[in-house]
Amino acid sequence: MDSQLKPRILFTRDEIEAVVKRLAAEVSQDYQGKCPLLLGILKGSFVFMADLIRLLDFPLEVEFVKVSSYGRGRESSGKAKLVKGFSSPVKDRDVLIVEDILDTGLTTSVVSDYLREKKPASLKLCALTDKPSRRRIPVTADYLGFTLPDKFIVGYGLDWNQKFRNLPDICYLE
Ligand code: IMP
Ligand code: MG
């Protein structure tokens, strides 16, 4: 069945590069002179994180958390829980969550709740993509790349059943 799904380009690698540059400039303005902790949500954010941090020329640290929300396929179970945390101190740090996509908002809200308990100095969200039409929990990105139509996307780190993460463009499945 996987083989019948054809990825069609929604945003090219060049468009992604331009948007990541724009986001890096926005983040740089706000965090220059600080040493933020960039917290990626696995697995989808790893490609975006890798490109973003290489455009930031100030001291920073990187950590990752993992949240299980999606099962296999496209539909969310409606529940999300943190399945991998991290041990770097968060108290009084500037923390920037780095996410591949804001969909229902469940994943991001689980991570925000987890972090807020640790009393960071500041907490912001940088999302590469946003599907506002699907939102169930009100979350908004402080830094946002692309706003998406209600299509399931893959590529640039994003998967469908763990496949397609390696596509250099952001695609939708047909
Ligand atoms: P949320 O918890 O519903 O906001 O979903 C966030 C997570 O679901 C993301 O981190 C992705 O891993 C996954 N996800 C949501 N929409 C898509 C999509 O269109 N393509 C691939 N993964 C998605
Ligand atoms: Mg995923």
XYZ file of C-alpha atoms and ligand atoms in Angstrom:
198
model
C 0.000 0.000 0.000
C 2.916 2.353 0.776
C 4.067 2.072 -2.806
C 0.784 3.558 -4.053
C 1.342 6.756 -2.110
C 3.080 9.310 -4.311
C 4.806 12.272 -2.662
C 4.065 15.554 -4.480
C 6.124 18.626 -3.725
C 4.418 21.308 -1.635
C 7.529 23.322 -0.687
C 10.840 22.877 -2.471
C 14.191 22.538 -0.728
C 15.006 26.101 -1.839
C 11.818 27.466 -0.299
C 12.587 25.560 2.902
C 16.117 26.951 2.979
C 14.810 30.519 2.642
C 12.268 30.013 5.410
C 14.804 28.414 7.779
C 17.094 31.400 7.141
C 14.272 33.787 7.986
C 13.488 31.863 11.188
C 17.157 31.805 12.176
C 17.316 35.591 11.754
C 14.239 36.056 13.970
C 15.592 33.677 16.632
C 19.025 35.356 16.495
C 17.523 38.765 17.177
C 15.836 37.516 20.349
C 18.511 35.187 21.769
C 21.759 36.947 20.830
C 23.861 37.242 24.003
C 21.906 34.495 25.767
C 22.607 30.768 25.807
C 19.259 29.161 25.045
C 18.386 25.507 25.238
C 16.866 24.378 21.961
C 14.578 21.463 22.611
C 13.619 19.354 19.617
C 10.664 17.001 19.602
C 11.610 13.629 18.122
C 11.672 12.362 15.617
C 10.249 14.821 13.094
C 12.259 17.889 14.118
C 15.740 16.454 13.699
C 16.354 17.711 10.142
C 14.934 21.165 10.862
C 16.980 21.374 14.087
C 20.170 20.434 12.240
C 19.658 23.153 9.622
C 18.455 25.794 12.076
C 21.289 25.565 14.603
C 23.949 25.837 11.917
C 22.575 29.292 11.088
C 22.766 30.465 14.712
C 26.131 31.955 15.641
C 25.794 32.298 19.405
C 26.198 29.775 22.221
C 23.307 27.370 22.580
C 22.569 23.857 23.776
C 20.444 21.144 22.184
C 18.251 18.491 23.778
C 15.489 16.261 22.475
C 12.304 14.844 23.936
C 10.008 12.240 22.494
C 6.243 12.288 22.734
C 4.028 9.481 21.553
C 0.822 10.777 20.017
C 0.406 9.395 16.544
C 0.057 5.686 16.125
C 0.817 4.273 12.725
C -0.742 6.146 9.844
C -2.330 9.546 9.793
C -4.767 9.705 12.667
C -3.905 10.881 16.155
C -5.101 8.771 19.068
C -6.164 11.987 20.805
C -3.734 11.264 23.613
C -0.102 12.183 23.975
C 2.514 11.428 26.565
C 6.175 12.141 27.072
C 8.177 8.956 26.537
C 11.706 10.415 26.655
C 12.751 13.392 28.735
C 16.228 14.837 29.285
C 18.434 15.735 32.230
C 19.963 19.161 31.413
C 18.812 21.789 33.920
C 15.904 23.931 32.748
C 15.396 26.182 35.762
C 16.065 29.826 34.820
C 17.117 28.863 31.276
C 15.727 30.303 28.067
C 14.100 27.356 26.348
C 13.027 27.263 22.717
C 10.941 24.277 21.616
C 11.730 23.266 18.032
C 8.881 21.398 16.340
C 8.349 20.115 12.814
C 4.594 20.619 12.677
C 1.783 21.982 14.843
C -1.245 19.862 14.203
C -3.797 19.315 16.993
C -1.431 21.025 19.429
C -1.436 18.040 21.781
C 2.257 17.194 21.483
C 3.415 20.750 22.049
C 1.135 21.202 25.043
C 2.508 18.026 26.678
C 6.066 19.321 26.220
C 5.177 22.830 27.435
C 3.562 21.422 30.587
C 6.622 19.246 31.253
C 8.915 22.270 30.879
C 6.853 24.765 32.839
C 7.115 22.524 35.907
C 10.888 22.971 35.673
C 10.560 26.781 35.831
C 12.452 28.047 32.772
C 13.272 31.776 32.543
C 11.414 31.873 29.232
C 9.664 29.380 27.001
C 8.998 29.897 23.302
C 8.032 27.766 20.357
C 9.571 27.619 16.893
C 7.561 25.527 14.433
C 8.546 24.855 10.853
C 4.947 24.225 9.782
C 1.458 24.777 11.137
C -1.885 23.220 10.206
C -4.220 25.613 12.074
C -7.386 23.977 10.743
C -6.631 20.855 12.825
C -6.024 22.550 16.171
C -7.731 21.085 19.261
C -5.584 22.744 21.921
C -4.792 26.445 21.539
C -1.070 26.773 20.875
C 0.626 29.364 18.693
C 4.194 29.458 17.473
C 6.403 32.412 18.366
C 8.391 31.683 15.202
C 6.560 30.042 12.305
C 7.789 28.823 8.931
C 4.933 27.655 6.692
C 1.172 27.601 7.185
C -0.202 24.401 5.649
C -3.471 23.361 4.069
C -5.170 20.365 5.713
C -2.965 17.824 3.934
C -0.747 15.131 5.406
C 2.843 16.106 4.699
C 6.104 14.154 4.620
C 9.760 14.830 3.936
C 12.408 17.037 5.543
C 12.207 14.840 8.659
C 8.446 14.241 8.612
C 7.178 10.718 8.164
C 4.268 8.576 7.201
C 4.650 5.226 9.005
C 8.332 6.086 9.563
C 8.930 6.476 5.820
C 9.758 9.518 3.640
C 11.799 11.398 6.300
C 14.699 11.507 3.851
C 12.903 13.517 1.136
C 14.652 16.898 0.830
C 11.409 18.723 -0.082
C 8.190 19.016 1.927
C 5.635 16.891 0.103
C 2.046 15.802 0.491
C 0.899 12.278 -0.183
C -1.459 11.506 -3.030
P -0.097 17.172 17.280
O 0.213 16.581 18.621
O -1.430 16.728 16.752
O 0.076 18.672 17.212
O 0.882 16.511 16.264
C 2.175 16.762 16.262
C 2.959 15.577 15.755
O 2.184 14.735 14.889
C 4.101 16.096 14.951
O 5.244 16.242 15.766
C 4.264 15.064 13.874
O 5.184 14.077 14.300
C 2.896 14.431 13.708
N 2.173 14.976 12.545
C 1.089 15.789 12.543
N 0.694 16.110 11.307
C 1.561 15.499 10.481
C 1.723 15.474 9.047
O 0.991 16.072 8.259
N 2.762 14.720 8.594
C 3.619 14.041 9.401
N 3.525 14.054 10.727
C 2.505 14.770 11.271
Mg 5.620 11.734 13.361
